[in-house]
mmCIF file of C-alpha atoms in Angstrom:
data_model
loop_
_atom_site.group_PDB
_atom_site.id
_atom_site.type_symbol
_atom_site.label_atom_id
_atom_site.label_comp_id
_atom_site.label_asym_id
_atom_site.label_seq_id
_atom_site.Cartn_x
_atom_site.Cartn_y
_atom_site.Cartn_z
ATOM 1 C CA MET A 291 13.856 -21.820 0.957
ATOM 2 C CA SER A 292 15.512 -19.572 -1.571
ATOM 3 C CA ALA A 293 14.042 -16.120 -2.096
ATOM 4 C CA ASN A 294 13.886 -17.030 -5.794
ATOM 5 C CA HIS A 295 11.167 -19.572 -5.250
ATOM 6 C CA GLY A 296 7.544 -19.587 -4.190
ATOM 7 C CA PRO A 297 6.153 -21.769 -1.442
ATOM 8 C CA GLU A 298 5.935 -24.878 -3.634
ATOM 9 C CA GLY A 299 9.485 -24.353 -4.830
ATOM 10 C CA GLN A 300 8.500 -23.078 -8.255
ATOM 11 C CA GLN A 301 10.402 -20.172 -9.781
ATOM 12 C CA THR A 302 8.310 -17.044 -9.305
ATOM 13 C CA LYS A 303 8.217 -14.394 -11.992
ATOM 14 C CA HIS A 304 9.336 -11.426 -9.925
ATOM 15 C CA GLN A 305 12.951 -12.316 -9.275
ATOM 16 C CA PRO A 306 15.367 -12.382 -12.187
ATOM 17 C CA GLN A 307 15.259 -8.859 -13.645
ATOM 18 C CA THR A 308 14.166 -6.877 -10.596
ATOM 19 C CA TYR A 309 16.209 -8.523 -7.842
ATOM 20 C CA ASP A 310 19.123 -6.050 -8.035
ATOM 21 C CA SER A 311 16.934 -2.936 -8.389
ATOM 22 C CA ALA A 312 17.613 -0.048 -6.000
ATOM 23 C CA PHE A 313 14.108 -0.414 -4.562
ATOM 24 C CA LEU A 314 14.423 -4.089 -3.629
ATOM 25 C CA LYS A 315 17.976 -3.588 -2.339
ATOM 26 C CA ALA A 316 16.765 -0.820 -0.025
ATOM 27 C CA CYS A 317 13.895 -3.035 1.183
ATOM 28 C CA ARG A 318 16.460 -5.756 1.949
ATOM 29 C CA ARG A 319 18.653 -3.180 3.747
ATOM 30 C CA GLU A 320 21.498 -3.588 1.245
ATOM 31 C CA ALA A 321 23.757 -0.895 -0.241
ATOM 32 C CA VAL A 322 22.044 1.094 -3.008
ATOM 33 C CA PRO A 323 23.344 3.193 -5.945
ATOM 34 C CA HIS A 324 20.869 5.925 -4.923
ATOM 35 C CA THR A 325 17.888 6.205 -2.592
ATOM 36 C CA PRO A 326 14.947 4.689 -4.486
ATOM 37 C CA VAL A 327 11.762 6.731 -4.885
ATOM 38 C CA TRP A 328 8.134 5.883 -5.521
ATOM 39 C CA PHE A 329 4.919 7.609 -4.453
ATOM 40 C CA MET A 330 1.736 6.264 -2.948
ATOM 41 C CA ARG A 331 -1.127 7.011 -5.333
ATOM 42 C CA GLN A 332 1.389 7.761 -8.102
ATOM 43 C CA ALA A 333 -0.744 5.643 -10.456
ATOM 44 C CA GLY A 334 -3.430 8.159 -11.200
ATOM 45 C CA ARG A 335 -4.648 11.112 -9.165
ATOM 46 C CA SER A 336 -2.583 13.985 -10.504
ATOM 47 C CA LEU A 337 -1.621 12.937 -14.044
ATOM 48 C CA PRO A 338 -3.522 14.450 -16.996
ATOM 49 C CA GLU A 339 -2.904 11.262 -18.999
ATOM 50 C CA TYR A 340 -4.573 9.292 -16.184
ATOM 51 C CA LEU A 341 -7.626 11.549 -16.143
ATOM 52 C CA LYS A 342 -7.888 11.139 -19.915
ATOM 53 C CA VAL A 343 -7.865 7.319 -19.981
ATOM 54 C CA ARG A 344 -10.185 7.082 -16.931
ATOM 55 C CA GLU A 345 -12.724 9.502 -18.398
ATOM 56 C CA GLY A 346 -16.205 8.026 -18.089
ATOM 57 C CA VAL A 347 -14.973 4.783 -16.486
ATOM 58 C CA PRO A 348 -16.101 4.215 -12.870
ATOM 59 C CA MET A 349 -13.273 3.497 -10.416
ATOM 60 C CA LEU A 350 -14.121 -0.131 -9.616
ATOM 61 C CA GLU A 351 -14.721 -0.947 -13.271
ATOM 62 C CA SER A 352 -11.334 0.546 -14.180
ATOM 63 C CA CYS A 353 -9.653 -1.820 -11.691
ATOM 64 C CA MET A 354 -11.053 -4.812 -13.605
ATOM 65 C CA LEU A 355 -9.806 -3.868 -17.095
ATOM 66 C CA PRO A 356 -6.276 -5.307 -17.526
ATOM 67 C CA GLU A 357 -5.228 -3.055 -20.435
ATOM 68 C CA LEU A 358 -6.370 0.068 -18.576
ATOM 69 C CA VAL A 359 -4.732 -1.053 -15.310
ATOM 70 C CA THR A 360 -1.488 -1.675 -17.206
ATOM 71 C CA GLU A 361 -1.517 1.735 -18.865
ATOM 72 C CA ILE A 362 -2.298 3.603 -15.630
ATOM 73 C CA THR A 363 0.323 1.697 -13.622
ATOM 74 C CA LEU A 364 2.993 2.468 -16.237
ATOM 75 C CA GLN A 365 2.220 6.191 -16.587
ATOM 76 C CA PRO A 366 4.190 7.440 -13.532
ATOM 77 C CA VAL A 367 7.140 5.164 -14.373
ATOM 78 C CA ARG A 368 7.342 6.697 -17.841
ATOM 79 C CA ARG A 369 6.839 10.261 -16.659
ATOM 80 C CA HIS A 370 8.610 10.465 -13.291
ATOM 81 C CA LYS A 371 11.259 7.694 -13.665
ATOM 82 C CA VAL A 372 10.291 6.311 -10.245
ATOM 83 C CA ASP A 373 12.136 3.223 -9.004
ATOM 84 C CA ALA A 374 9.021 1.082 -8.608
ATOM 85 C CA ALA A 375 5.523 0.871 -10.026
ATOM 86 C CA ILE A 376 2.527 0.280 -7.783
ATOM 87 C CA TYR A 377 -0.324 -1.773 -9.147
ATOM 88 C CA PHE A 378 -3.375 0.366 -9.947
ATOM 89 C CA SER A 379 -6.310 -0.934 -7.930
ATOM 90 C CA ASP A 380 -8.275 -0.173 -4.770
ATOM 91 C CA ILE A 381 -8.267 -1.807 -1.363
ATOM 92 C CA VAL A 382 -11.950 -2.778 -1.683
ATOM 93 C CA VAL A 383 -11.446 -4.746 -4.935
ATOM 94 C CA PRO A 384 -11.214 -8.149 -3.170
ATOM 95 C CA LEU A 385 -14.398 -7.378 -1.207
ATOM 96 C CA LYS A 386 -16.231 -6.520 -4.425
ATOM 97 C CA ALA A 387 -14.818 -9.693 -5.999
ATOM 98 C CA ILE A 388 -16.404 -11.916 -3.328
ATOM 99 C CA GLY A 389 -19.803 -10.286 -3.776
ATOM 100 C CA VAL A 390 -19.947 -7.481 -1.202
ATOM 101 C CA ASP A 391 -22.395 -4.859 -2.475
ATOM 102 C CA LEU A 392 -20.231 -1.741 -2.518
ATOM 103 C CA ASP A 393 -19.282 1.113 -4.784
ATOM 104 C CA ILE A 394 -16.657 3.836 -4.802
ATOM 105 C CA LYS A 395 -18.502 7.143 -4.882
ATOM 106 C CA PRO A 396 -16.526 10.107 -6.289
ATOM 107 C CA GLY A 397 -15.600 12.554 -3.553
ATOM 108 C CA VAL A 398 -16.727 10.117 -0.844
ATOM 109 C CA GLY A 399 -14.903 6.784 -1.179
ATOM 110 C CA PRO A 400 -16.088 3.196 -0.721
ATOM 111 C CA VAL A 401 -19.731 2.911 0.343
ATOM 112 C CA VAL A 402 -21.098 -0.461 1.511
ATOM 113 C CA ALA A 403 -24.820 -1.062 0.909
ATOM 114 C CA GLU A 404 -25.338 -3.350 3.919
ATOM 115 C CA PRO A 405 -22.787 -2.855 6.726
ATOM 116 C CA ILE A 406 -21.492 -5.906 8.596
ATOM 117 C CA ARG A 407 -22.410 -5.704 12.271
ATOM 118 C CA THR A 408 -23.727 -9.130 13.331
ATOM 119 C CA ARG A 409 -22.516 -12.726 13.259
ATOM 120 C CA ALA A 410 -25.067 -13.494 10.530
ATOM 121 C CA ASP A 411 -23.505 -10.716 8.407
ATOM 122 C CA LEU A 412 -20.096 -12.392 8.689
ATOM 123 C CA ALA A 413 -21.335 -15.303 6.581
ATOM 124 C CA ARG A 414 -21.465 -12.946 3.567
ATOM 125 C CA LEU A 415 -17.653 -12.826 3.464
ATOM 126 C CA ARG A 416 -16.664 -15.947 1.526
ATOM 127 C CA ASP A 417 -13.125 -17.006 0.608
ATOM 128 C CA LEU A 418 -11.407 -15.265 -2.307
ATOM 129 C CA THR A 419 -10.173 -17.480 -5.151
ATOM 130 C CA PRO A 420 -7.715 -16.542 -7.939
ATOM 131 C CA GLU A 421 -10.607 -16.883 -10.417
ATOM 132 C CA ASP A 422 -12.454 -14.083 -8.591
ATOM 133 C CA VAL A 423 -9.668 -11.685 -9.571
ATOM 134 C CA HIS A 424 -8.461 -13.223 -12.852
ATOM 135 C CA TYR A 425 -8.084 -9.689 -14.240
ATOM 136 C CA VAL A 426 -5.359 -9.011 -11.624
ATOM 137 C CA THR A 427 -3.304 -11.995 -12.782
ATOM 138 C CA GLU A 428 -3.741 -10.895 -16.398
ATOM 139 C CA ALA A 429 -2.797 -7.263 -15.737
ATOM 140 C CA ILE A 430 0.295 -8.141 -13.684
ATOM 141 C CA GLY A 431 1.472 -10.486 -16.442
ATOM 142 C CA MET A 432 1.185 -7.624 -18.930
ATOM 143 C CA LEU A 433 2.872 -5.203 -16.534
ATOM 144 C CA THR A 434 5.911 -7.285 -15.646
ATOM 145 C CA ALA A 435 6.538 -7.837 -19.367
ATOM 146 C CA GLU A 436 6.549 -4.049 -19.877
ATOM 147 C CA LEU A 437 8.373 -3.033 -16.696
ATOM 148 C CA GLY A 438 11.455 -5.223 -17.179
ATOM 149 C CA PRO A 439 13.909 -4.407 -14.357
ATOM 150 C CA THR A 440 11.495 -2.008 -12.604
ATOM 151 C CA PRO A 441 9.773 -3.763 -9.679
ATOM 152 C CA LEU A 442 6.004 -3.861 -9.362
ATOM 153 C CA ILE A 443 4.492 -3.405 -5.891
ATOM 154 C CA GLY A 444 1.276 -5.276 -5.190
ATOM 155 C CA PHE A 445 -0.949 -4.156 -2.344
ATOM 156 C CA ALA A 446 -3.984 -4.806 -0.222
ATOM 157 C CA GLY A 447 -5.964 -3.161 2.531
ATOM 158 C CA ALA A 448 -5.173 -4.401 6.033
ATOM 159 C CA PRO A 449 -7.897 -6.241 7.987
ATOM 160 C CA PHE A 450 -8.631 -3.321 10.340
ATOM 161 C CA THR A 451 -9.115 -0.779 7.561
ATOM 162 C CA LEU A 452 -11.284 -3.161 5.516
ATOM 163 C CA ALA A 453 -13.310 -3.934 8.647
ATOM 164 C CA SER A 454 -13.771 -0.234 9.288
ATOM 165 C CA TYR A 455 -15.315 0.294 5.821
ATOM 166 C CA LEU A 456 -17.506 -2.792 6.200
ATOM 167 C CA VAL A 457 -18.747 -1.961 9.691
ATOM 168 C CA GLU A 458 -19.204 1.784 9.194
ATOM 169 C CA GLY A 459 -20.659 1.401 5.716
ATOM 170 C CA GLY A 460 -18.161 3.919 4.330
ATOM 171 C CA PRO A 461 -15.392 6.311 5.363
ATOM 172 C CA SER A 462 -15.623 7.491 8.976
ATOM 173 C CA ARG A 463 -13.981 10.223 11.017
ATOM 174 C CA ASN A 464 -14.542 8.654 14.440
ATOM 175 C CA HIS A 465 -15.006 4.923 13.687
ATOM 176 C CA GLU A 466 -17.747 4.734 16.312
ATOM 177 C CA HIS A 467 -19.457 1.603 14.932
ATOM 178 C CA THR A 468 -16.099 -0.094 14.415
ATOM 179 C CA LYS A 469 -14.929 0.587 17.957
ATOM 180 C CA ALA A 470 -18.326 -0.310 19.384
ATOM 181 C CA LEU A 471 -18.044 -3.749 17.791
ATOM 182 C CA MET A 472 -14.389 -4.164 18.751
ATOM 183 C CA TYR A 473 -15.037 -3.370 22.429
ATOM 184 C CA GLY A 474 -18.580 -4.744 22.708
ATOM 185 C CA ASP A 475 -18.239 -8.104 20.937
ATOM 186 C CA PRO A 476 -14.521 -8.951 20.904
ATOM 187 C CA GLN A 477 -15.119 -12.503 19.638
ATOM 188 C CA LEU A 478 -17.147 -11.381 16.612
ATOM 189 C CA TRP A 479 -14.534 -8.679 15.979
ATOM 190 C CA ALA A 480 -11.702 -11.241 16.113
ATOM 191 C CA ASP A 481 -13.599 -13.549 13.750
ATOM 192 C CA LEU A 482 -14.272 -10.682 11.329
ATOM 193 C CA LEU A 483 -10.620 -9.645 11.230
ATOM 194 C CA ASP A 484 -9.494 -13.251 10.857
ATOM 195 C CA ARG A 485 -11.816 -13.721 7.873
ATOM 196 C CA LEU A 486 -10.512 -10.486 6.325
ATOM 197 C CA ALA A 487 -6.931 -11.626 6.950
ATOM 198 C CA GLU A 488 -7.642 -14.763 4.902
ATOM 199 C CA ILE A 489 -9.186 -12.744 2.049
ATOM 200 C CA THR A 490 -6.294 -10.259 2.104
ATOM 201 C CA SER A 491 -3.681 -13.029 2.173
ATOM 202 C CA ALA A 492 -5.305 -14.709 -0.827
ATOM 203 C CA PHE A 493 -5.371 -11.386 -2.721
ATOM 204 C CA LEU A 494 -1.671 -10.726 -2.040
ATOM 205 C CA LYS A 495 -0.731 -14.284 -3.055
ATOM 206 C CA VAL A 496 -2.450 -13.802 -6.414
ATOM 207 C CA GLN A 497 -0.386 -10.658 -7.005
ATOM 208 C CA ILE A 498 2.922 -12.218 -5.956
ATOM 209 C CA GLU A 499 2.364 -15.378 -7.979
ATOM 210 C CA ALA A 500 1.532 -13.237 -11.019
ATOM 211 C CA GLY A 501 4.862 -11.403 -10.665
ATOM 212 C CA ALA A 502 4.705 -8.610 -8.059
ATOM 213 C CA SER A 503 8.173 -7.998 -6.570
ATOM 214 C CA ALA A 504 6.978 -6.570 -3.232
ATOM 215 C CA VAL A 505 3.689 -6.001 -1.434
ATOM 216 C CA GLN A 506 2.351 -3.199 0.726
ATOM 217 C CA LEU A 507 -0.353 -3.598 3.343
ATOM 218 C CA PHE A 508 -2.271 -0.332 3.754
ATOM 219 C CA ASP A 509 -3.775 0.140 7.212
ATOM 220 C CA SER A 510 -5.007 3.627 6.403
ATOM 221 C CA TRP A 511 -7.309 4.083 9.408
ATOM 222 C CA VAL A 512 -5.446 2.200 12.147
ATOM 223 C CA GLY A 513 -4.001 5.449 13.537
ATOM 224 C CA ALA A 514 -7.418 5.849 15.215
ATOM 225 C CA LEU A 515 -6.411 3.206 17.781
ATOM 226 C CA ALA A 516 -4.400 3.288 21.006
ATOM 227 C CA PRO A 517 -1.370 0.935 21.097
ATOM 228 C CA ALA A 518 -2.963 -1.475 23.606
ATOM 229 C CA ASP A 519 -6.057 -1.843 21.413
ATOM 230 C CA TYR A 520 -3.894 -2.345 18.324
ATOM 231 C CA ARG A 521 -1.825 -5.069 19.986
ATOM 232 C CA ARG A 522 -4.843 -6.929 21.339
ATOM 233 C CA SER A 523 -7.460 -6.443 18.627
ATOM 234 C CA VAL A 524 -5.666 -5.797 15.324
ATOM 235 C CA MET A 525 -2.084 -7.026 15.318
ATOM 236 C CA PRO A 526 -2.930 -10.783 15.252
ATOM 237 C CA ALA A 527 -4.816 -10.380 11.951
ATOM 238 C CA SER A 528 -2.098 -8.225 10.341
ATOM 239 C CA THR A 529 0.526 -10.740 11.479
ATOM 240 C CA LYS A 530 -1.518 -13.519 9.882
ATOM 241 C CA VAL A 531 -1.355 -11.700 6.540
ATOM 242 C CA PHE A 532 2.397 -11.105 6.708
ATOM 243 C CA ASP A 533 3.014 -14.705 7.753
ATOM 244 C CA ALA A 534 0.861 -15.992 4.879
ATOM 245 C CA VAL A 535 3.154 -14.424 2.257
ATOM 246 C CA ALA A 536 6.490 -14.753 4.121
ATOM 247 C CA SER A 537 7.594 -17.848 2.212
ATOM 248 C CA TYR A 538 7.585 -16.007 -1.125
ATOM 249 C CA GLY A 539 10.633 -13.997 -0.072
ATOM 250 C CA VAL A 540 9.292 -10.671 -1.384
ATOM 251 C CA PRO A 541 9.608 -7.544 0.801
ATOM 252 C CA ARG A 542 6.496 -6.769 2.861
ATOM 253 C CA ILE A 543 5.752 -3.090 3.556
ATOM 254 C CA HIS A 544 3.332 -1.900 6.238
ATOM 255 C CA PHE A 545 1.854 1.610 6.148
ATOM 256 C CA GLY A 546 -0.735 3.573 8.069
ATOM 257 C CA VAL A 547 -1.611 7.241 8.576
ATOM 258 C CA GLY A 548 -1.220 8.926 11.964
ATOM 259 C CA THR A 549 0.518 5.833 13.297
ATOM 260 C CA GLY A 550 3.422 7.467 15.145
ATOM 261 C CA GLU A 551 2.418 5.737 18.394
ATOM 262 C CA LEU A 552 2.069 2.384 16.620
ATOM 263 C CA LEU A 553 5.281 2.260 14.567
ATOM 264 C CA GLY A 554 7.029 -0.287 16.779
ATOM 265 C CA LEU A 555 3.996 -2.567 16.829
ATOM 266 C CA MET A 556 3.487 -2.262 13.063
ATOM 267 C CA GLY A 557 7.044 -3.475 12.546
ATOM 268 C CA GLU A 558 6.487 -6.228 15.076
ATOM 269 C CA ALA A 559 3.441 -7.398 13.111
ATOM 270 C CA GLY A 560 5.818 -8.815 10.507
ATOM 271 C CA ALA A 561 6.749 -6.158 7.951
ATOM 272 C CA ASP A 562 10.223 -5.908 6.419
ATOM 273 C CA VAL A 563 9.689 -2.207 5.705
ATOM 274 C CA VAL A 564 7.660 0.189 7.862
ATOM 275 C CA GLY A 565 6.071 3.190 6.158
ATOM 276 C CA VAL A 566 6.179 6.457 8.112
ATOM 277 C CA ASP A 567 3.917 9.451 7.582
ATOM 278 C CA TRP A 568 5.278 13.008 7.805
ATOM 279 C CA ARG A 569 4.471 13.524 11.485
ATOM 280 C CA VAL A 570 7.480 11.582 12.827
ATOM 281 C CA PRO A 571 11.060 12.253 11.594
ATOM 282 C CA LEU A 572 12.691 9.145 10.151
ATOM 283 C CA ASP A 573 15.500 9.023 12.735
ATOM 284 C CA GLU A 574 12.910 9.028 15.537
ATOM 285 C CA ALA A 575 10.808 6.483 13.617
ATOM 286 C CA ALA A 576 13.858 4.210 13.424
ATOM 287 C CA ARG A 577 14.237 4.434 17.190
ATOM 288 C CA ARG A 578 10.588 3.447 17.679
ATOM 289 C CA VAL A 579 10.651 0.618 15.139
ATOM 290 C CA GLY A 580 13.977 -0.818 16.281
ATOM 291 C CA PRO A 581 16.683 -2.606 14.285
ATOM 292 C CA GLY A 582 16.155 -5.052 11.460
ATOM 293 C CA LYS A 583 13.643 -3.047 9.415
ATOM 294 C CA ALA A 584 13.938 -0.629 6.500
ATOM 295 C CA LEU A 585 11.808 2.542 6.588
ATOM 296 C CA GLN A 586 9.770 4.212 3.869
ATOM 297 C CA GLY A 587 8.814 7.874 3.688
ATOM 298 C CA ASN A 588 8.167 10.591 4.522
ATOM 299 C CA LEU A 589 7.859 13.999 2.804
ATOM 300 C CA ASP A 590 4.589 15.794 3.580
ATOM 301 C CA PRO A 591 2.539 15.619 0.318
ATOM 302 C CA ALA A 592 1.457 19.255 0.816
ATOM 303 C CA VAL A 593 5.087 20.432 0.569
ATOM 304 C CA LEU A 594 4.890 19.813 -3.196
ATOM 305 C CA PHE A 595 2.587 22.841 -3.503
ATOM 306 C CA SER A 596 5.355 25.147 -2.266
ATOM 307 C CA THR A 597 8.333 26.622 -4.121
ATOM 308 C CA ARG A 598 11.001 24.449 -5.676
ATOM 309 C CA GLU A 599 13.484 25.712 -3.066
ATOM 310 C CA ALA A 600 11.142 24.785 -0.227
ATOM 311 C CA VAL A 601 10.550 21.307 -1.666
ATOM 312 C CA GLU A 602 14.305 20.748 -1.931
ATOM 313 C CA ALA A 603 14.917 22.035 1.602
ATOM 314 C CA LYS A 604 12.245 19.764 3.084
ATOM 315 C CA THR A 605 13.556 16.842 1.023
ATOM 316 C CA ASP A 606 17.039 17.487 2.414
ATOM 317 C CA GLU A 607 15.563 17.284 5.927
ATOM 318 C CA VAL A 608 14.046 13.872 5.156
ATOM 319 C CA LEU A 609 17.305 12.615 3.634
ATOM 320 C CA ALA A 610 19.317 13.921 6.611
ATOM 321 C CA ALA A 611 16.988 12.123 9.047
ATOM 322 C CA ALA A 612 17.376 8.961 6.939
ATOM 323 C CA LYS A 613 21.203 9.089 7.007
ATOM 324 C CA GLY A 614 21.721 6.344 9.589
ATOM 325 C CA LEU A 615 18.906 4.030 8.495
ATOM 326 C CA GLU A 616 19.567 0.400 7.614
ATOM 327 C CA GLY A 617 17.462 0.865 4.492
ATOM 328 C CA HIS A 618 15.429 3.796 3.151
ATOM 329 C CA VAL A 619 12.816 4.050 0.405
ATOM 330 C CA PHE A 620 11.916 7.682 -0.266
ATOM 331 C CA ASN A 621 8.184 8.326 -0.465
ATOM 332 C CA LEU A 622 5.602 10.851 0.600
ATOM 333 C CA GLY A 623 4.102 10.566 4.071
ATOM 334 C CA HIS A 624 0.772 9.712 2.419
ATOM 335 C CA GLY A 625 -0.620 9.621 -1.123
ATOM 336 C CA VAL A 626 -0.086 12.157 -3.903
ATOM 337 C CA LEU A 627 -2.757 14.859 -3.546
ATOM 338 C CA PRO A 628 -5.057 15.098 -6.609
ATOM 339 C CA THR A 629 -4.109 18.669 -7.601
ATOM 340 C CA THR A 630 -0.326 18.152 -7.293
ATOM 341 C CA ASP A 631 1.681 19.476 -10.247
ATOM 342 C CA PRO A 632 3.075 16.342 -11.954
ATOM 343 C CA ASP A 633 6.281 18.250 -12.817
ATOM 344 C CA ALA A 634 6.945 18.745 -9.101
ATOM 345 C CA LEU A 635 6.951 14.962 -8.671
ATOM 346 C CA THR A 636 9.275 14.461 -11.645
ATOM 347 C CA ARG A 637 11.704 17.050 -10.239
ATOM 348 C CA LEU A 638 11.535 15.449 -6.794
ATOM 349 C CA VAL A 639 12.523 12.013 -8.122
ATOM 350 C CA ASP A 640 15.463 13.533 -9.989
ATOM 351 C CA TYR A 641 16.506 15.572 -6.941
ATOM 352 C CA VAL A 642 16.546 12.555 -4.601
ATOM 353 C CA HIS A 643 18.436 10.457 -7.124
ATOM 354 C CA THR A 644 21.023 13.192 -7.642
ATOM 355 C CA ARG A 645 21.461 14.004 -3.954
ATOM 356 C CA THR A 646 21.911 10.389 -2.918
ATOM 357 C CA ALA A 647 23.932 9.013 -5.843
ATOM 358 C CA VAL A 648 26.943 7.034 -4.617
#
């Protein structure tokens, strides 16, 4: 099947204008005019214009307003001239859409009213339909019309990270309830992750069919696991998600925090691009991941609080480590920190583009 067509053979909306963008070329491990740059959490967080339009609007509500989502997603493209936009949303949006009682509490994160810990609880997780997230389809249609040749990245939370929020009831440092379920009732755990893989796959399909040019699966908390546990208890569900969207021909990115020991397995799960946090140099990450994958990363987000000279020196280190890669998308090793100076991000994009121009 041609990469220009979706699974039923229909022309998908993401191909014509964005196909030759530096970002998609790097994801496909092709020659690029410059190293492409985008930032996790670039849509929002540090921008004054974001804080202004979000004023008084709760996080989850803001994810369901297509005009607001469009404006927020476009802001960093306008300001920083990044090579890709990332859809403004939250990883718990599909869970909210299927009726899970949760909220995003400022300063805390997603909080689930009734955690899922028994087989009876599993029945509360129904299938996700496109109608459940009609606002996503609408917003992506508006965005692709505005973005033109700039690709839009869709995203979702990976099954393990979603399960962690559902089982713990919110963010957790030690994931004790999650691990207790994983070790103590492996069949229920497998069924939970499989159900979440189906919901996640459906959510990504909606985004791709609406016009997203690439997708990223965020497994934010999976660095809490040992490799053997990841392979046995998590990887099958992540693989199911990547397989579900493989036929669309869009690049699939996989990212987690503190996942240095898991990089090879995360690539093996089915990603085309493996995201790397700042703890592992990109040349070493390439060795762990193996051939046939592009890498994304990996400047420490805290570096942006230092002097301009220090930022440039650390950026040069990242670019030097990326020299021999088959494909490289420049990014931070995690999301933009909320108090980052937006001008530092703008300068960083320009610096990478200038340093890597062919």
